[in-house]
Amino acid sequence: MRCHIVNGRSIAESWLKVPQTKLRTPGLLALLSLIAIMMPLALDMYTPAIPHMSEHLNTTESMVNLTLVGYNLFFAVGLLVFGPVSDRIGRKPVLVCGLAAYTAGSIACALAPTIEVLILARVVQATGAGAADALTNTIAKDALREDKRQTAISFIQLMFIVGPVAAPLVGAAVLTVAPWRATFVIIAAVGTLCLVLALLFEETLSPEEREAERTSMRAQFKTVLSRPNFTAFLAVFTLYNFAFMAYIAVAPFIYERFFGLTPMGYSLFFSASAIMTALGPFAWTFASRFTTPKRFLTTALLVSLFAGAAMVFTGTASPFLFALLFCVFAVCEAAQRPLTVNILLTQQDECVGTASSLINFILSAAGSLGMLVVHMPAPNYVVALGVTIALSMAVSLAGWFALLRSPISVRGLR
């Protein structure tokens, strides 16, 4: 590819405000994009095999489900802990250690002889993924010029959409020619590639900047959580992720066990839902021309409650109807997320980075709880998921109306 020169620098290198003599701009963007896709890859790629793993490992479905719950929870822990740690010791040590843990955990997953070893390996894998993922936007802010940063971050965020669509399809394709352990071999290979790129990465946080960040994490968290407009609003809308991750936990059983589809059939339905979910943020972009955030969020909660209730009573009729009802909920979930996150960050005049870490941690922790609760006693997983969605949205609506009637003032609502 030809590279034009502007004032002695290539156009590609003019993106950088901190030099990367080995990776250069394309290598840095490749590293950050691969890190962004690691979480959905490790979470979704092996899900087509989940209904059959209990037989292979001589265990129960609930124990296999812990490989999902444990990953989601410890990914959140990695996000919460290692972002602030990188402010103190630098980006590269955290990045390299996180990717090394992710790769080692992936290899251990592929070799795990028992379900207990697999769960432990998933914890290691998830913590490493969280540590690395916590740095994607941070490194982009450190290394890229402000006028180029938004373009780079938009491309990186695209991986969060591509990942859930592609991962189960790749996983199902692998299962047609190899056992489920092969999916973790592929995940380990991606981790190894990221690790090699990370070793070529050059530190973007100077010693002076590290020293300036040596403030108390406890004080920062206390400052953020002491604001009732932040904590109350977050508590209301956290339940969306509680219900969404419940679907991630039981979708393979619903499509393969209840509806009798093949792993590839499940992957096609799952990917179709992921594509529909990707349309969610555009719903608010369009609706913002005609309505207020308050009305939009109220409508999204009401529609989500209807979708959950309808799933309880009619979702067992066919996989197409079930998928349609879930897509209605998922589009609402995706539509409200960028709006609610922006409103949450608007409540903070300081410690914005800490607030962002707390938001991601609490959402992931709630999602992990949803993955456990959806295994409640019920006639089948379709009903269990419908009840989970309906009850969580009913609680959210009650909290939302209470918040609107309270003296708490939430900036960004009108």
Tab-separated table of N, CA and C in Angstrom, residues 242-301:
chain	number	residue	atom	x	y	z
A	242	PHE	N	-29.101	-7.684	33.571
A	242	PHE	CA	-29.498	-8.866	34.325
A	242	PHE	C	-30.306	-9.811	33.439
A	243	ALA	N	-31.292	-9.265	32.732
A	243	ALA	CA	-32.156	-10.081	31.876
A	243	ALA	C	-31.460	-10.496	30.587
A	244	PHE	N	-30.659	-9.587	30.017
A	244	PHE	CA	-30.000	-9.901	28.738
A	244	PHE	C	-29.016	-11.053	28.900
A	245	MET	N	-28.216	-11.027	29.958
A	245	MET	CA	-27.229	-12.097	30.155
A	245	MET	C	-27.892	-13.408	30.552
A	246	ALA	N	-29.097	-13.344	31.109
A	246	ALA	CA	-29.851	-14.577	31.357
A	246	ALA	C	-30.113	-15.307	30.043
A	247	TYR	N	-30.411	-14.550	28.994
A	247	TYR	CA	-30.602	-15.138	27.660
A	247	TYR	C	-29.323	-15.804	27.171
A	248	ILE	N	-28.180	-15.154	27.355
A	248	ILE	CA	-26.911	-15.735	26.925
A	248	ILE	C	-26.699	-17.094	27.576
A	249	ALA	N	-27.116	-17.213	28.851
A	249	ALA	CA	-26.885	-18.450	29.600
A	249	ALA	C	-27.746	-19.612	29.113
A	250	VAL	N	-28.972	-19.339	28.684
A	250	VAL	CA	-29.890	-20.448	28.366
A	250	VAL	C	-30.222	-20.567	26.885
A	251	ALA	N	-29.778	-19.631	26.052
A	251	ALA	CA	-30.105	-19.698	24.627
A	251	ALA	C	-29.713	-21.029	23.978
A	252	PRO	N	-28.511	-21.588	24.258
A	252	PRO	CA	-28.184	-22.874	23.626
A	252	PRO	C	-29.161	-23.984	23.997
A	253	PHE	N	-29.596	-24.015	25.272
A	253	PHE	CA	-30.543	-25.051	25.704
A	253	PHE	C	-31.915	-24.838	25.069
A	254	ILE	N	-32.311	-23.589	24.924
A	254	ILE	CA	-33.616	-23.309	24.330
A	254	ILE	C	-33.656	-23.746	22.869
A	255	TYR	N	-32.664	-23.356	22.100
A	255	TYR	CA	-32.689	-23.651	20.665
A	255	TYR	C	-32.353	-25.111	20.363
A	256	GLU	N	-31.386	-25.682	21.088
A	256	GLU	CA	-30.949	-27.047	20.758
A	256	GLU	C	-31.740	-28.113	21.499
A	257	ARG	N	-31.996	-27.911	22.794
A	257	ARG	CA	-32.706	-28.923	23.567
A	257	ARG	C	-34.222	-28.780	23.414
A	258	PHE	N	-34.745	-27.580	23.621
A	258	PHE	CA	-36.199	-27.405	23.620
A	258	PHE	C	-36.765	-27.427	22.203
A	259	PHE	N	-36.159	-26.664	21.279
A	259	PHE	CA	-36.677	-26.601	19.912
A	259	PHE	C	-36.039	-27.635	18.989
A	260	GLY	N	-35.006	-28.340	19.437
A	260	GLY	CA	-34.423	-29.433	18.665
A	260	GLY	C	-33.582	-29.020	17.473
A	261	LEU	N	-33.007	-27.810	17.509
A	261	LEU	CA	-32.163	-27.362	16.404
A	261	LEU	C	-30.756	-27.915	16.534
A	262	THR	N	-30.012	-27.888	15.437
A	262	THR	CA	-28.602	-28.268	15.456
A	262	THR	C	-27.771	-27.116	16.014
A	263	PRO	N	-26.508	-27.359	16.386
A	263	PRO	CA	-25.652	-26.247	16.820
A	263	PRO	C	-25.568	-25.121	15.784
A	264	MET	N	-25.544	-25.471	14.495
A	264	MET	CA	-25.517	-24.433	13.473
A	264	MET	C	-26.835	-23.669	13.425
A	265	GLY	N	-27.954	-24.381	13.614
A	265	GLY	CA	-29.245	-23.712	13.667
A	265	GLY	C	-29.313	-22.723	14.818
A	266	TYR	N	-28.838	-23.146	15.979
A	266	TYR	CA	-28.767	-22.235	17.124
A	266	TYR	C	-27.920	-21.015	16.779
A	267	SER	N	-26.765	-21.232	16.156
A	267	SER	CA	-25.856	-20.133	15.842
A	267	SER	C	-26.493	-19.133	14.894
A	268	LEU	N	-27.284	-19.623	13.945
A	268	LEU	CA	-27.945	-18.719	13.007
A	268	LEU	C	-28.979	-17.851	13.718
A	269	PHE	N	-29.773	-18.453	14.601
A	269	PHE	CA	-30.747	-17.675	15.359
A	269	PHE	C	-30.041	-16.675	16.280
A	270	PHE	N	-28.985	-17.134	16.941
A	270	PHE	CA	-28.242	-16.278	17.861
A	270	PHE	C	-27.639	-15.089	17.117
A	271	SER	N	-27.044	-15.359	15.972
A	271	SER	CA	-26.413	-14.291	15.196
A	271	SER	C	-27.442	-13.312	14.651
A	272	ALA	N	-28.604	-13.838	14.249
A	272	ALA	CA	-29.669	-12.953	13.769
A	272	ALA	C	-30.114	-12.011	14.884
A	273	SER	N	-30.216	-12.541	16.112
A	273	SER	CA	-30.575	-11.693	17.248
A	273	SER	C	-29.508	-10.646	17.501
A	274	ALA	N	-28.242	-11.034	17.357
A	274	ALA	CA	-27.146	-10.087	17.566
A	274	ALA	C	-27.186	-8.956	16.535
A	275	ILE	N	-27.526	-9.301	15.296
A	275	ILE	CA	-27.620	-8.276	14.253
A	275	ILE	C	-28.755	-7.299	14.569
A	276	MET	N	-29.897	-7.831	15.010
A	276	MET	CA	-31.017	-6.973	15.375
A	276	MET	C	-30.649	-6.079	16.555
A	277	THR	N	-29.925	-6.640	17.514
A	277	THR	CA	-29.503	-5.868	18.676
A	277	THR	C	-28.619	-4.701	18.258
A	278	ALA	N	-27.799	-4.921	17.229
A	278	ALA	CA	-26.905	-3.861	16.756
A	278	ALA	C	-27.671	-2.656	16.221
A	279	LEU	N	-28.953	-2.854	15.881
A	279	LEU	CA	-29.763	-1.745	15.385
A	279	LEU	C	-30.280	-0.866	16.516
A	280	GLY	N	-30.213	-1.364	17.745
A	280	GLY	CA	-30.780	-0.661	18.879
A	280	GLY	C	-30.330	0.775	19.043
A	281	PRO	N	-29.013	1.044	19.055
A	281	PRO	CA	-28.568	2.431	19.248
A	281	PRO	C	-29.126	3.408	18.222
A	282	PHE	N	-29.399	2.925	17.006
A	282	PHE	CA	-29.963	3.809	15.986
A	282	PHE	C	-31.407	4.203	16.308
A	283	ALA	N	-32.078	3.365	17.136
A	283	ALA	CA	-33.459	3.672	17.509
A	283	ALA	C	-33.515	4.974	18.298
A	284	TRP	N	-32.588	5.147	19.260
A	284	TRP	CA	-32.576	6.382	20.020
A	284	TRP	C	-32.132	7.557	19.152
A	285	THR	N	-31.166	7.334	18.275
A	285	THR	CA	-30.723	8.411	17.385
A	285	THR	C	-31.890	8.953	16.576
A	286	PHE	N	-32.732	8.039	16.099
A	286	PHE	CA	-33.908	8.452	15.327
A	286	PHE	C	-34.971	9.080	16.224
A	287	ALA	N	-35.261	8.428	17.364
A	287	ALA	CA	-36.348	8.887	18.233
A	287	ALA	C	-36.031	10.208	18.914
A	288	SER	N	-34.745	10.527	19.075
A	288	SER	CA	-34.364	11.753	19.777
A	288	SER	C	-34.860	13.007	19.064
A	289	ARG	N	-35.218	12.877	17.790
A	289	ARG	CA	-35.754	14.026	17.059
A	289	ARG	C	-37.187	14.356	17.476
A	290	PHE	N	-37.878	13.369	18.055
A	290	PHE	CA	-39.312	13.529	18.296
A	290	PHE	C	-39.709	13.442	19.764
A	291	THR	N	-38.828	12.926	20.608
A	291	THR	CA	-39.231	12.697	21.987
A	291	THR	C	-38.087	13.014	22.942
A	292	THR	N	-38.382	12.943	24.239
A	292	THR	CA	-37.380	13.230	25.262
A	292	THR	C	-36.787	11.941	25.794
A	293	PRO	N	-35.602	11.991	26.425
A	293	PRO	CA	-35.034	10.786	27.037
A	293	PRO	C	-35.984	10.133	28.039
A	294	LYS	N	-36.695	10.947	28.823
A	294	LYS	CA	-37.614	10.409	29.834
A	294	LYS	C	-38.700	9.559	29.187
A	295	ARG	N	-39.332	10.083	28.148
A	295	ARG	CA	-40.393	9.334	27.475
A	295	ARG	C	-39.848	8.118	26.745
A	296	PHE	N	-38.682	8.263	26.138
A	296	PHE	CA	-38.093	7.141	25.408
A	296	PHE	C	-37.782	5.990	26.353
A	297	LEU	N	-37.176	6.290	27.498
A	297	LEU	CA	-36.818	5.242	28.458
A	297	LEU	C	-38.064	4.595	29.051
A	298	THR	N	-39.091	5.372	29.295
A	298	THR	CA	-40.345	4.804	29.803
A	298	THR	C	-40.954	3.846	28.782
A	299	THR	N	-40.961	4.259	27.536
A	299	THR	CA	-41.503	3.403	26.468
A	299	THR	C	-40.699	2.119	26.336
A	300	ALA	N	-39.363	2.220	26.384
A	300	ALA	CA	-38.511	1.037	26.260
A	300	ALA	C	-38.787	0.046	27.385
A	301	LEU	N	-38.972	0.543	28.604
A	301	LEU	CA	-39.265	-0.346	29.733
A	301	LEU	C	-40.615	-1.032	29.565
